[in-house]
mmCIF file of C-alpha atoms in Angstrom:
data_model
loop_
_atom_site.group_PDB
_atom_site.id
_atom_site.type_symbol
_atom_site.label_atom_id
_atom_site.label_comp_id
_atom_site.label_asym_id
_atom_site.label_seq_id
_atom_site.Cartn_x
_atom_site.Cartn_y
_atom_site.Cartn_z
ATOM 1 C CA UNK W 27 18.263 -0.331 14.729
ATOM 2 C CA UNK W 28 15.069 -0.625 12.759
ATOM 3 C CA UNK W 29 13.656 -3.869 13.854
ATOM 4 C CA UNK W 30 14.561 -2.569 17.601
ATOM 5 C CA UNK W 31 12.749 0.722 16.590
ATOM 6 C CA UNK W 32 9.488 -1.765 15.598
ATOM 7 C CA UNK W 33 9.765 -4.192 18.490
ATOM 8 C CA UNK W 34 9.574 -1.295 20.570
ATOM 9 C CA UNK W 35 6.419 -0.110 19.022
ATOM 10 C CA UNK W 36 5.287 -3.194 19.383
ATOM 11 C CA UNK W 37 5.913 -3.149 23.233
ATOM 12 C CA UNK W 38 4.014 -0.307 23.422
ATOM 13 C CA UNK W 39 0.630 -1.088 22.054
ATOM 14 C CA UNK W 40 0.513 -5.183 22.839
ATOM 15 C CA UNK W 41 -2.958 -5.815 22.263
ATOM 16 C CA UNK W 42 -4.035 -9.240 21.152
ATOM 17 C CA UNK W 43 -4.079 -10.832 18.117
ATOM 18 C CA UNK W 44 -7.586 -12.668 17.405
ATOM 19 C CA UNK W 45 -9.693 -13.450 14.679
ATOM 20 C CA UNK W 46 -11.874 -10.484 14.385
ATOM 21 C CA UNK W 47 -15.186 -9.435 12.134
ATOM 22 C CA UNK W 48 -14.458 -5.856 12.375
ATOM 23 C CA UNK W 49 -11.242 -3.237 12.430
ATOM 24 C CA UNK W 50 -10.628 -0.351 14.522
ATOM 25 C CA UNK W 51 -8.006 2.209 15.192
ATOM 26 C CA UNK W 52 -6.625 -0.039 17.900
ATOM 27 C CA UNK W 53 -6.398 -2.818 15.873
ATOM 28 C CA UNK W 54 -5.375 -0.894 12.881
ATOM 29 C CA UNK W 55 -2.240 0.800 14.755
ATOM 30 C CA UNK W 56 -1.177 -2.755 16.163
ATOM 31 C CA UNK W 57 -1.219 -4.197 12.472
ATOM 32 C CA UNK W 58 0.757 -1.323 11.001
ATOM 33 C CA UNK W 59 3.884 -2.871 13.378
ATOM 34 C CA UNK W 60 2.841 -6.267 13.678
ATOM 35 C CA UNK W 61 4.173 -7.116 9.853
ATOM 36 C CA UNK W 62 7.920 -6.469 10.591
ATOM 37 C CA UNK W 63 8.445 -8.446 7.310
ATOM 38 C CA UNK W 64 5.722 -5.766 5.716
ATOM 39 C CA UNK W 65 8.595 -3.554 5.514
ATOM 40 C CA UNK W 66 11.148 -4.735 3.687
ATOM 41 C CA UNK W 67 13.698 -1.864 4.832
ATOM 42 C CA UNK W 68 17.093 -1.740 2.415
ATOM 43 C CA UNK W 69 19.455 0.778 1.260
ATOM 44 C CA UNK W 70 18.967 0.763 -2.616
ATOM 45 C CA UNK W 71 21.674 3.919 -3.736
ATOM 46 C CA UNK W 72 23.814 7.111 -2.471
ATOM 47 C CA UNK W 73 22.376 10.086 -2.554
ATOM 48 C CA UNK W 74 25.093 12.685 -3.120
ATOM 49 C CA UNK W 75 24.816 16.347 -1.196
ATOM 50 C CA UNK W 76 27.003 19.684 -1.723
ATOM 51 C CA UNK W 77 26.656 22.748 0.420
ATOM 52 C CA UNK W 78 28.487 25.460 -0.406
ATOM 53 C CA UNK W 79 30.485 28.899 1.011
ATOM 54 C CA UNK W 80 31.876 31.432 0.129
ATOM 55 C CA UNK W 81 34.911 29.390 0.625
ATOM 56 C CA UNK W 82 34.310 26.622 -1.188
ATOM 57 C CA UNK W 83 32.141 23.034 -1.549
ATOM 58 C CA UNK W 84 31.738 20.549 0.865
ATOM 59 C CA UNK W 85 30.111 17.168 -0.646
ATOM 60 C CA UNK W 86 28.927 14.680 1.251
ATOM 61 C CA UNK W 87 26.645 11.058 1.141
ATOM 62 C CA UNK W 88 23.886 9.741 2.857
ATOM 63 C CA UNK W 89 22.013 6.404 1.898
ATOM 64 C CA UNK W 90 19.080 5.952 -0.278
ATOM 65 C CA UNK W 91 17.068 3.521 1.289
ATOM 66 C CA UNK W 92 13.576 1.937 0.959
ATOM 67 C CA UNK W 93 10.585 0.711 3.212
ATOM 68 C CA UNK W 94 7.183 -0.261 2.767
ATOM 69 C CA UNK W 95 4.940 1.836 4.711
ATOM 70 C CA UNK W 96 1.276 0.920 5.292
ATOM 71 C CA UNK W 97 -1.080 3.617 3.722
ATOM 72 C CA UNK W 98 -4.458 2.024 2.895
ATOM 73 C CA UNK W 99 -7.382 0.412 5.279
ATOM 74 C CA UNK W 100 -8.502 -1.159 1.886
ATOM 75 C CA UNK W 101 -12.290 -2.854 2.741
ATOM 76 C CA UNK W 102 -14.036 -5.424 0.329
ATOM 77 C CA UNK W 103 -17.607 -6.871 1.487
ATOM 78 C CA UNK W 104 -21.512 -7.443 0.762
ATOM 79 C CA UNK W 105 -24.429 -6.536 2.152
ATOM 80 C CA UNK W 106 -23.266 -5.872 5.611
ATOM 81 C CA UNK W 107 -22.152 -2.723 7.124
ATOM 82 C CA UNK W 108 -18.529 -2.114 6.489
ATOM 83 C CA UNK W 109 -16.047 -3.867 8.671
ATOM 84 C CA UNK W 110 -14.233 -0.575 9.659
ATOM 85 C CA UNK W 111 -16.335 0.026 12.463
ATOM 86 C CA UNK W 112 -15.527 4.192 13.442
ATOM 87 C CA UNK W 113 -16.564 4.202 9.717
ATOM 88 C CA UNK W 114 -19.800 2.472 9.493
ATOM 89 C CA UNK W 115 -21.917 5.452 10.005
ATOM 90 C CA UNK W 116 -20.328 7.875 7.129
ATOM 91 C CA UNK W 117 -20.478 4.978 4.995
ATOM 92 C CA UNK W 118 -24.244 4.632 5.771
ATOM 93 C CA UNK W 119 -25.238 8.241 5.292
ATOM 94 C CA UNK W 120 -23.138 8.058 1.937
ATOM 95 C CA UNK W 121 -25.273 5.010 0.460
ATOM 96 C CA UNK W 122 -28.270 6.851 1.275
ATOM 97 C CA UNK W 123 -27.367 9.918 -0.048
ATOM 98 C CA UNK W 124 -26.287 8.073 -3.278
ATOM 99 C CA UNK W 125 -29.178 5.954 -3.126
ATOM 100 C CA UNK W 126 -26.811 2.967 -3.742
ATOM 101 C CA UNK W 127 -27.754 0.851 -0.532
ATOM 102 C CA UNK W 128 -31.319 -0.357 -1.917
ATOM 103 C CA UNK W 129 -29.544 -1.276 -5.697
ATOM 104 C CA UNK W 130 -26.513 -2.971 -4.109
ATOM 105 C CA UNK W 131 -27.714 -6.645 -3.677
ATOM 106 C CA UNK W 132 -25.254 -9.087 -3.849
ATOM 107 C CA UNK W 133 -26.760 -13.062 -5.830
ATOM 108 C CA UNK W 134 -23.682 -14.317 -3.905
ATOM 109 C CA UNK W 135 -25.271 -18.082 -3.632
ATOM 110 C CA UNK W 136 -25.869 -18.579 -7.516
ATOM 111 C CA UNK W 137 -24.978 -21.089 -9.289
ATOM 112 C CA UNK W 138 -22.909 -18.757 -11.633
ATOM 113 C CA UNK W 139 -20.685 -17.452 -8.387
ATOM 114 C CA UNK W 140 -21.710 -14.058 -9.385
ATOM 115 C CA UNK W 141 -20.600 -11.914 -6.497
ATOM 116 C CA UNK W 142 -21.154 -8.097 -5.649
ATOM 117 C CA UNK W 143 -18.586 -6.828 -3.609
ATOM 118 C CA UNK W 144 -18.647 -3.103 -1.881
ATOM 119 C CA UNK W 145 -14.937 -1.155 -1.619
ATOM 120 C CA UNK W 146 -13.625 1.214 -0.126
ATOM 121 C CA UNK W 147 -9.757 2.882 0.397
ATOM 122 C CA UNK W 148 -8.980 4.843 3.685
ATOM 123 C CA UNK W 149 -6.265 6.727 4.594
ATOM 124 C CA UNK W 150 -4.741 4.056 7.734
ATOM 125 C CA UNK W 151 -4.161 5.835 10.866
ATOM 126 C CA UNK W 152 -1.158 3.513 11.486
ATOM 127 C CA UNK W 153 0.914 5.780 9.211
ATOM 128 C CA UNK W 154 1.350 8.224 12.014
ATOM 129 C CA UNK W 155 3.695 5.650 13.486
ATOM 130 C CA UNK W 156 6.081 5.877 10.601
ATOM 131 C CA UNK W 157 6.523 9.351 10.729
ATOM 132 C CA UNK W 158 7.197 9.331 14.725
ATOM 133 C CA UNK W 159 9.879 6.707 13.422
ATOM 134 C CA UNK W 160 11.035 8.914 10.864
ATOM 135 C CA UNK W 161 11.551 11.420 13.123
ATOM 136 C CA UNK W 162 13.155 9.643 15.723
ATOM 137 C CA UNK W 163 15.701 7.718 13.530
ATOM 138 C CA UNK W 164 17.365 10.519 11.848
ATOM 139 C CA UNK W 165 15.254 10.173 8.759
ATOM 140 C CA UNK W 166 16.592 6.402 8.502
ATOM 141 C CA UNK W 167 12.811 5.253 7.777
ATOM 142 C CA UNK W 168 10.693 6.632 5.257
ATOM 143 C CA UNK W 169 7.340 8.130 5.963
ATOM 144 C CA UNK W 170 3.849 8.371 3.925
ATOM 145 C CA UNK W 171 2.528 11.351 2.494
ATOM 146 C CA UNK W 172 -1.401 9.304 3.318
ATOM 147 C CA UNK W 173 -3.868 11.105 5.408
ATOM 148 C CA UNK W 174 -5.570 9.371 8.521
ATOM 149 C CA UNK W 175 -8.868 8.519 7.980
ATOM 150 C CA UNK W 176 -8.841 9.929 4.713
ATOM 151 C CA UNK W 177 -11.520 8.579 2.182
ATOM 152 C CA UNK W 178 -9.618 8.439 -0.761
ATOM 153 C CA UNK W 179 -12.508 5.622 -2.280
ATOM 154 C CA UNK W 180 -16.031 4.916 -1.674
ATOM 155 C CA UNK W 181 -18.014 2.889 -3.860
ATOM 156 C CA UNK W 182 -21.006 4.280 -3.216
ATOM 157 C CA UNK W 183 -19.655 7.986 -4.618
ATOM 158 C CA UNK W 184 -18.343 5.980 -7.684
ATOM 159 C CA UNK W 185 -21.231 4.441 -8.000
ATOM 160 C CA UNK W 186 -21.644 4.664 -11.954
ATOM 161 C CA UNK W 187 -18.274 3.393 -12.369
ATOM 162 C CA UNK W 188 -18.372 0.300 -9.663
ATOM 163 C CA UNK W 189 -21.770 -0.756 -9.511
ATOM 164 C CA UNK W 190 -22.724 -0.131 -13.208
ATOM 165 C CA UNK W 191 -18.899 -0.609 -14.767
ATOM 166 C CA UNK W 192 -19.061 2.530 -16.980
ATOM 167 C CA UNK W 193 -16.558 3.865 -18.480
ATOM 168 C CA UNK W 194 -14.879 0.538 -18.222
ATOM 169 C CA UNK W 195 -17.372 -1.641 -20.213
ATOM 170 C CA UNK W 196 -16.060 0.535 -23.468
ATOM 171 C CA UNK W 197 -12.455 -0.232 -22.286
ATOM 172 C CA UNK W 198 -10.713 -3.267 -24.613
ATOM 173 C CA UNK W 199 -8.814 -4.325 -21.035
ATOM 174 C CA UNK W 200 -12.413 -5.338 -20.247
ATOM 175 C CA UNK W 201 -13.206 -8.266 -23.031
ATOM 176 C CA UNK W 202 -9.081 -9.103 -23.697
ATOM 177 C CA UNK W 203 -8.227 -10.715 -20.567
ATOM 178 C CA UNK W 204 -5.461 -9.043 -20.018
ATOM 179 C CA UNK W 205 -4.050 -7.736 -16.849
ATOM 180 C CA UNK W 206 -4.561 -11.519 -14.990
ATOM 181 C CA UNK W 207 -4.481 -11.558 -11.308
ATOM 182 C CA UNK W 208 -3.011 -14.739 -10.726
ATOM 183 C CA UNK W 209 -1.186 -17.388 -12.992
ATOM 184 C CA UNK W 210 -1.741 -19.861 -14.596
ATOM 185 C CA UNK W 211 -2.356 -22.680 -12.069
ATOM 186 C CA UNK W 212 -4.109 -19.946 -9.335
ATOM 187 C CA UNK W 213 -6.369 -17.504 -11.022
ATOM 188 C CA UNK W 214 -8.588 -14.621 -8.565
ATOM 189 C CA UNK W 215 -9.475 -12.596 -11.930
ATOM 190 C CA UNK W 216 -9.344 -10.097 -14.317
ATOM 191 C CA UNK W 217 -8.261 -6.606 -13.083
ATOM 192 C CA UNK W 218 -10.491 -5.134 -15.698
ATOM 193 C CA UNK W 219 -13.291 -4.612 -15.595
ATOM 194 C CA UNK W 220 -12.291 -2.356 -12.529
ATOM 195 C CA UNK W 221 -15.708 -3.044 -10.739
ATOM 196 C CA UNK W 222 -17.569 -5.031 -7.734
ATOM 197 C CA UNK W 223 -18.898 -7.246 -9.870
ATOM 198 C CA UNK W 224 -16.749 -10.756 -10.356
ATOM 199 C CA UNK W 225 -17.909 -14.225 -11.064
ATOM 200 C CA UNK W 226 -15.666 -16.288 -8.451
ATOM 201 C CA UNK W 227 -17.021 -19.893 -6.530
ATOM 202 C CA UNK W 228 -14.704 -18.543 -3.767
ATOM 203 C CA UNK W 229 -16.049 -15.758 -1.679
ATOM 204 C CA UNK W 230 -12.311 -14.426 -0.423
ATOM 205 C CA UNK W 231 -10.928 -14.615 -3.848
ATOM 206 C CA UNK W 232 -13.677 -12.083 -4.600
ATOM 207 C CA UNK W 233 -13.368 -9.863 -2.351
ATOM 208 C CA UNK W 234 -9.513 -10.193 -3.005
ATOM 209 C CA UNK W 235 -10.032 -9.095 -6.320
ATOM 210 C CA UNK W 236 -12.330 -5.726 -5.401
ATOM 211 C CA UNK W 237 -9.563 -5.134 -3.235
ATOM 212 C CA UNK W 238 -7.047 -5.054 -6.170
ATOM 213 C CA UNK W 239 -9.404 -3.150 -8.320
ATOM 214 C CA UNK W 240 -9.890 -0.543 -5.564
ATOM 215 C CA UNK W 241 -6.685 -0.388 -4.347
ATOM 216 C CA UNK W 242 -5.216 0.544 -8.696
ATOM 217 C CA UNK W 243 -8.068 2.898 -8.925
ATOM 218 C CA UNK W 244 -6.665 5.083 -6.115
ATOM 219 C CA UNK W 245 -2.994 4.338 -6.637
ATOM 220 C CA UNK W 246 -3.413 4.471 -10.623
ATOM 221 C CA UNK W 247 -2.631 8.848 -11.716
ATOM 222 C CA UNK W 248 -4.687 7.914 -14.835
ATOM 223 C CA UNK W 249 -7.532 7.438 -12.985
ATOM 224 C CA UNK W 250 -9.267 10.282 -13.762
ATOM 225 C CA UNK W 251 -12.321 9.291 -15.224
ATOM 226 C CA UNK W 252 -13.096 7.519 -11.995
ATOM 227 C CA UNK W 253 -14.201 9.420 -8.627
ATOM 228 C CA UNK W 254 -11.891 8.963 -6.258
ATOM 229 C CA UNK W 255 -9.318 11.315 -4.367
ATOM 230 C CA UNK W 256 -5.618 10.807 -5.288
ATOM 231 C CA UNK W 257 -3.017 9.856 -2.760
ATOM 232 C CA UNK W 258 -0.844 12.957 -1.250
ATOM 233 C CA UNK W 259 2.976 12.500 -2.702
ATOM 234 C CA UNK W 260 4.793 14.681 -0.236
ATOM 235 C CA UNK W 261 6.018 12.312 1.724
ATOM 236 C CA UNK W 262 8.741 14.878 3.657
ATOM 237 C CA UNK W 263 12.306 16.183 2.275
ATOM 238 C CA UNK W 264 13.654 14.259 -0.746
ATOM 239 C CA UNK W 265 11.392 11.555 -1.027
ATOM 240 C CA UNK W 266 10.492 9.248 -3.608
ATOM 241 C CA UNK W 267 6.831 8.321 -3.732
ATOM 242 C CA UNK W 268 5.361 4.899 -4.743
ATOM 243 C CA UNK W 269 3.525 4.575 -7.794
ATOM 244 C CA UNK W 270 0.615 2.895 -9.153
ATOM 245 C CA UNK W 271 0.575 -0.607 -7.799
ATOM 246 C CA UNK W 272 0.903 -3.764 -10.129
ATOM 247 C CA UNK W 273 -1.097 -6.979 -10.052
ATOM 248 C CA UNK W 274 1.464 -9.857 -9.652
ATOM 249 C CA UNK W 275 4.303 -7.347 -8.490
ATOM 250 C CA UNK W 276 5.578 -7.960 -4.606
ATOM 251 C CA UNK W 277 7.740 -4.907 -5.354
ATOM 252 C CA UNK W 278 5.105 -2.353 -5.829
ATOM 253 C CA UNK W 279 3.065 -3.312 -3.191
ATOM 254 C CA UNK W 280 1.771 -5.799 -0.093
ATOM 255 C CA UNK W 281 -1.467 -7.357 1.180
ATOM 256 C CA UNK W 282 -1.950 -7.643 4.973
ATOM 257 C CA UNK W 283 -5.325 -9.627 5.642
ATOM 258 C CA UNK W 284 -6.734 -8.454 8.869
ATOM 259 C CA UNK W 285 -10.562 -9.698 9.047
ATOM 260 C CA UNK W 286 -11.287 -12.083 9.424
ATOM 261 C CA UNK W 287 -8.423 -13.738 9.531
ATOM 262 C CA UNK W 288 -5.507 -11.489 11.036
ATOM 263 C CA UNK W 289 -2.251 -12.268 9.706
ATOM 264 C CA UNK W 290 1.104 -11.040 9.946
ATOM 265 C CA UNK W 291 2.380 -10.911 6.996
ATOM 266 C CA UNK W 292 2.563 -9.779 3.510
ATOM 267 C CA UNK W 293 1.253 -10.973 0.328
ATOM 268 C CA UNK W 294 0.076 -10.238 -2.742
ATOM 269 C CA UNK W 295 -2.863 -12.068 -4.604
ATOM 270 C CA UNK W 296 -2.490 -15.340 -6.762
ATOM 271 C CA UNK W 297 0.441 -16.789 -5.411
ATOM 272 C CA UNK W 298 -0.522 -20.146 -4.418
ATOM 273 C CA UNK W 299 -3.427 -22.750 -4.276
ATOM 274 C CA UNK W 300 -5.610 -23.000 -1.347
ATOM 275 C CA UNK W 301 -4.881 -19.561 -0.431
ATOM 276 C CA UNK W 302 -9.058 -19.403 0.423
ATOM 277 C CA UNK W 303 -8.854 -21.855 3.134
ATOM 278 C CA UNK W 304 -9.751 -20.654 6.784
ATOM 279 C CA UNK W 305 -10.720 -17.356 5.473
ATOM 280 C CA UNK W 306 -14.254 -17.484 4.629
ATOM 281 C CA UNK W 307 -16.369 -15.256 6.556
ATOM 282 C CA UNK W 308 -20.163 -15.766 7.287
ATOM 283 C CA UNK W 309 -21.106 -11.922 7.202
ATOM 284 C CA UNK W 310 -18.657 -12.019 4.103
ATOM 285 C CA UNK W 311 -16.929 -8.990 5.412
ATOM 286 C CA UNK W 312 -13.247 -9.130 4.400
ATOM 287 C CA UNK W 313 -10.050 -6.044 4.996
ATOM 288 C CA UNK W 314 -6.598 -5.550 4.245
ATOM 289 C CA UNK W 315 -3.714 -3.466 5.030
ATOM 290 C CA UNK W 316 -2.305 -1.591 1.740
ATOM 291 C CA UNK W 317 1.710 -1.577 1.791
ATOM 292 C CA UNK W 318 3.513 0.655 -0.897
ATOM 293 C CA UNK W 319 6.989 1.427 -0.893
ATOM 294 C CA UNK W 320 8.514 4.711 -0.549
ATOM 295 C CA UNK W 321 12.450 5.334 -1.220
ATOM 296 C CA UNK W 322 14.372 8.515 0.586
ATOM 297 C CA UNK W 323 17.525 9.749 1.981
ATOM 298 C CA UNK W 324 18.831 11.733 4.813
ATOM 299 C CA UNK W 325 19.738 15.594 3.968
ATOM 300 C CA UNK W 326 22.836 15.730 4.421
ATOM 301 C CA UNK W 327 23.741 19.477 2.847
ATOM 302 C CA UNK W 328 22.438 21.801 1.133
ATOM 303 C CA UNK W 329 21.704 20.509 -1.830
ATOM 304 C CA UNK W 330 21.082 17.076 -3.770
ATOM 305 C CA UNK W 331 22.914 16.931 -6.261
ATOM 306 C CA UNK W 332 22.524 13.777 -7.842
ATOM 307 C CA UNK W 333 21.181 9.799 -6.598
ATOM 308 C CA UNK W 334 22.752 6.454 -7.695
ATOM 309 C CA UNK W 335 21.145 3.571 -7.918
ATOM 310 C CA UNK W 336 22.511 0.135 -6.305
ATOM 311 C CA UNK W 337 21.264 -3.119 -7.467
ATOM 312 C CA UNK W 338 19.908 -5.525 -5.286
ATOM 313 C CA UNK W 339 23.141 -7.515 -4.573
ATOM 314 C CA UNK W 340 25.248 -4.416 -4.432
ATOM 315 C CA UNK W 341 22.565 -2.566 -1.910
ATOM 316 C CA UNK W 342 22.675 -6.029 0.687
ATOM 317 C CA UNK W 343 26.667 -6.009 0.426
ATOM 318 C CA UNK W 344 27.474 -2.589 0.960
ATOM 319 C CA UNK W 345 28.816 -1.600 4.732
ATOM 320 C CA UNK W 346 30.248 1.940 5.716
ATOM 321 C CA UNK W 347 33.836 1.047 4.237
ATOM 322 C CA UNK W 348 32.239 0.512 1.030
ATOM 323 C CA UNK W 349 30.587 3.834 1.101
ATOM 324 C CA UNK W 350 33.753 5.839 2.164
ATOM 325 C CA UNK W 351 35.436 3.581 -0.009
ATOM 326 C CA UNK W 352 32.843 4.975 -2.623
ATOM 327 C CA UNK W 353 33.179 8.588 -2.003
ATOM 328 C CA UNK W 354 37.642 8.603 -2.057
ATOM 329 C CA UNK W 355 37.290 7.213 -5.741
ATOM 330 C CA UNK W 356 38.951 9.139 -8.702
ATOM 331 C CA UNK W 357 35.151 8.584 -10.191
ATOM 332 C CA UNK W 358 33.269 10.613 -7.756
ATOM 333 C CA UNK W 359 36.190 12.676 -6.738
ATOM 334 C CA UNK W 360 34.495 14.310 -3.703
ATOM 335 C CA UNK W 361 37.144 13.595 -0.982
ATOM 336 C CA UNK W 362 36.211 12.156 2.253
ATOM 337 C CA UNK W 363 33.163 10.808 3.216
ATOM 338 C CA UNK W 364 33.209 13.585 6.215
ATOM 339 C CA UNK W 365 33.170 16.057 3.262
ATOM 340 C CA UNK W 366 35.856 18.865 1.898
ATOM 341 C CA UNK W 367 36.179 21.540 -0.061
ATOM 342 C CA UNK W 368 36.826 21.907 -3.506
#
């Protein structure tokens, strides 16, 4: 039923998929259900329910489930104008107000590979998809508490922090190496210091790695120090939402390139040699798709009662019998799966 839900969506909005140097909502809302494999739906637990009467309990189950859901337009360039194009003008009067534009210069063709790269973190219109299919599955996919459009980061208003990498040049993270994006054998940097500036030969490896950096400092609740505007968690009625994402960690989040080379599915940085190849850009304008995952379950009473986790094996396994199979136990002793009273 989900992948029919998506392949319906994608019916819909068919519009083309091409190389492109900037995004729009168009494109944006076609790349939110383009990456099918983006989200990664699977029931992970039970989530147990009880209403009750004057005449008694009734308990019941519904499945706890998970999906990635697409929340961030995360952008990472130089000099040009952003490649979000509806936001290239509030991103201009921003610079200027900060008078960031004129300090901003990127020595990109050094010999040292230092690179400047600009950031910023919007709230991705494509979102509003999940919640129509949230709506119109019975609650079977889980929706994001992000705003449209929202800027929850702009370099240019965290200017101290990402330009001239205070407070983090008196963090230890800065000068330990630690916190590797990458492995051995494929390294795109060092989370810390969490700024625009990177020394990196390869151009899309470091604007990668501002991606990263921008992408923790919004997702990161510790991030206090920095200005930014923290992600939304209501993500509708008993929801679980994502946390800070990890560097190296598929299961806390997912990359979706979309300029300037548009792909179709999901990633996350420092997985494999080589990964730079056809995605250079002359203007050096890069953009990405931010995927967190979000767990939830159906109401199915009054109220919840209690959630149990499944492990992976268990949670790919399980079919209906096994869930009425589940609720007759002596364990849970809460009768039928159809629910009865106590």
């Amino acid at each position: 039923m989900i992948r029919k839900l998506f392949l319906m969506a994608l019916v819909v909005l068919a519009i083309g998929n091409t190389r492109a140097d900037t995004i729009d909502t168009e494109m944006l809302l076609q790349a939110s259900v383009d990456c099918v494999d983006c989200v990664d739906w699977k029931p992970v637990g039970i989530c147990i329910w009880m209403t009750c009467t004057p005449w008694g309990c009734d308990f019941d189950y519904s499945i706890r489930f998970k999906n990635f859901v697409p929340d961030f337009v995360v952008t990472s360039y130089s000099n040009a104008k952003t490649p979000f194009s509806e936001m290239q003008s509030l991103v201009d009067s921003s610079e200027y107000f900060g008078f960031a534009a004129g300090f901003a210069t990127t020595p990109g063709k050094h010999v040292d590979h230092l690179r400047f790269k600009k950031a910023e973190v919007w709230g991705n219109p494509g979102v509003a998809i999940y919640e129509e299919l949230h709506d119109s599955s019975d609650e079977m996919i889980c929706k994001s508490g992000v705003t449209p459009y929202k800027p929850y980061y702009l370099w240019a208003a965290d200017y101290i922090g990402w330009h001239m990498n205070i407070p983090d040049m008196f963090d230890p993270k800065s000068y330990a190496s630690s916190n590797v994006i990458g492995g051995n054998n494929v390294r795109f940097g060092n989370l810390y210091p969490r700024c625009g500036w990177s020394i990196n030969p390869e151009d899309p490896k470091a604007a990668a790695l501002s991606a990263q950096r921008a992408g923790f400092i919004v997702t990161d609740p510790d991030n206090s120090a920095r200005v930014r505007i923290e992600p939304e968690d209501d993500c509708g009625d008993k929801c679980w939402a994502p946390e800070a994402i990890v560097e190296n960690d598929m299961s806390t989040h997912k990359w979706q390139m979309l300029v300037p080379k548009y792909q179709t599915k999901g990633e996350i940085f420092g997985t494999k040699s080589g990964w730079s190849n056809f995605k250079y850009d002359t203007d050096e304008q890069y953009a990405w798709l931010l995927w967190r995952p979000y767990s939830c379950c159906s109401r199915q009473g009054a109220v919840l009662i209690f959630s149990i986790d499944l492990t992976e094996d268990e949670a790919n396994s399980y079919s209906d019998e096994d869930f009425n199979d589940f609720m007759d136990t002596d364990g849970a002793d809460f009768g039928d799966a159809g629910g009865s009273s106590i």
